[in-house]
XYZ file of C-alpha atoms in Angstrom:
120
model
C -0.180 -0.069 0.155
C 0.994 3.871 -0.386
C -0.526 6.926 0.079
C -0.769 9.974 -2.680
C -1.616 13.378 -1.664
C -2.690 16.514 -3.573
C -2.545 19.013 -1.450
C -4.057 22.780 -0.872
C -5.833 22.775 -4.552
C -6.971 26.402 -4.660
C -10.252 26.827 -6.472
C -12.958 29.631 -6.859
C -16.269 28.169 -6.811
C -20.203 29.012 -6.016
C -21.295 26.981 -2.987
C -23.230 27.954 -0.332
C -26.802 27.922 1.146
C -27.069 31.729 0.973
C -28.020 33.127 -2.256
C -25.267 35.535 -2.197
C -22.711 32.861 -1.868
C -23.817 31.158 -5.029
C -24.050 34.146 -7.070
C -20.703 35.861 -5.855
C -18.881 32.847 -5.123
C -15.647 32.509 -3.033
C -12.245 30.950 -2.301
C -11.888 26.949 -1.388
C -9.054 24.845 -0.754
C -9.119 20.948 -1.322
C -6.749 18.295 -0.063
C -7.108 14.789 -0.953
C -5.222 11.630 -0.024
C -5.717 8.120 -1.568
C -4.839 4.671 -0.514
C -3.596 2.298 -3.529
C -0.922 -0.112 -4.099
C 2.003 1.363 -5.407
C 4.364 -1.157 -5.398
C 3.886 -2.377 -9.084
C 4.383 1.384 -10.176
C 7.422 1.510 -7.875
C 8.827 -1.532 -10.172
C 7.662 -0.644 -13.449
C 8.043 3.437 -13.753
C 4.621 3.543 -15.574
C 2.280 6.073 -15.209
C -0.479 3.373 -16.241
C 0.397 1.480 -13.270
C -0.258 4.039 -10.376
C -2.917 6.695 -9.452
C -2.505 9.666 -11.656
C -2.584 12.929 -9.645
C -3.169 14.996 -12.751
C -6.273 13.095 -12.666
C -7.177 13.524 -9.427
C -6.631 17.193 -9.683
C -9.157 17.395 -12.760
C -11.953 15.372 -11.088
C -11.640 18.031 -7.896
C -11.714 20.878 -10.224
C -14.745 19.733 -12.355
C -16.624 19.000 -9.356
C -15.942 22.173 -7.575
C -17.413 23.957 -10.399
C -20.866 22.575 -9.962
C -22.491 24.855 -7.312
C -23.792 22.939 -4.289
C -25.557 24.253 -0.858
C -23.239 21.757 0.906
C -19.606 21.110 1.106
C -20.424 17.749 2.181
C -22.386 17.146 -1.406
C -19.159 18.359 -3.206
C -17.170 16.093 -1.152
C -19.454 13.094 -1.908
C -19.215 13.865 -5.476
C -15.544 13.842 -5.652
C -15.078 10.815 -3.991
C -17.758 8.928 -6.146
C -15.769 9.858 -9.245
C -12.354 8.857 -7.798
C -13.730 5.226 -7.182
C -15.843 5.030 -10.271
C -13.064 6.325 -12.603
C -9.845 4.703 -11.000
C -10.061 0.923 -9.870
C -6.465 1.302 -8.336
C -7.915 3.454 -5.331
C -8.650 1.444 -2.475
C -9.479 4.358 0.092
C -9.755 8.171 -0.219
C -10.099 11.046 1.922
C -10.887 14.543 1.034
C -11.132 17.908 3.019
C -13.055 20.504 1.243
C -12.597 24.239 3.014
C -14.454 27.502 2.433
C -11.760 30.117 3.092
C -13.279 33.333 5.112
C -16.757 31.884 5.424
C -19.646 34.525 6.044
C -20.635 33.326 9.617
C -20.235 36.685 11.436
C -16.712 36.219 12.844
C -12.875 36.166 12.178
C -12.491 32.687 10.926
C -9.790 31.452 8.425
C -12.017 28.596 7.227
C -14.552 25.921 7.761
C -13.420 22.354 6.660
C -15.539 19.238 6.124
C -13.502 15.936 6.030
C -15.284 13.085 4.296
C -13.449 9.343 3.938
C -14.397 6.263 1.956
C -12.954 2.700 1.155
C -13.664 0.699 -1.697
C -16.832 -1.471 -1.483
C -15.746 -5.130 -2.430
């Protein structure tokens, strides 16, 4: 087993329960960690034998473009696509953070963290 991390992906998106959040948009940060068997790729040195982090970044960016009320919904979509589109991933954890959230205080970010394992 091994771990691939794609960290601090910065995205501008339109998520939130308030109408102005989905209209104006705001800055987000996404962190992703996937577990997969990396032994084969370590031996073959072939991209086709591992989880491509360019692919992971693309999924995150595409799913972040789709407005949602809740960050949980966005995280679930990201995880679902990863498991549907890459058979090498055994477990994935995603953190979706809204930077400077409009919650009436000096808050750097709010974050939801969601993890899933591949169903056998």
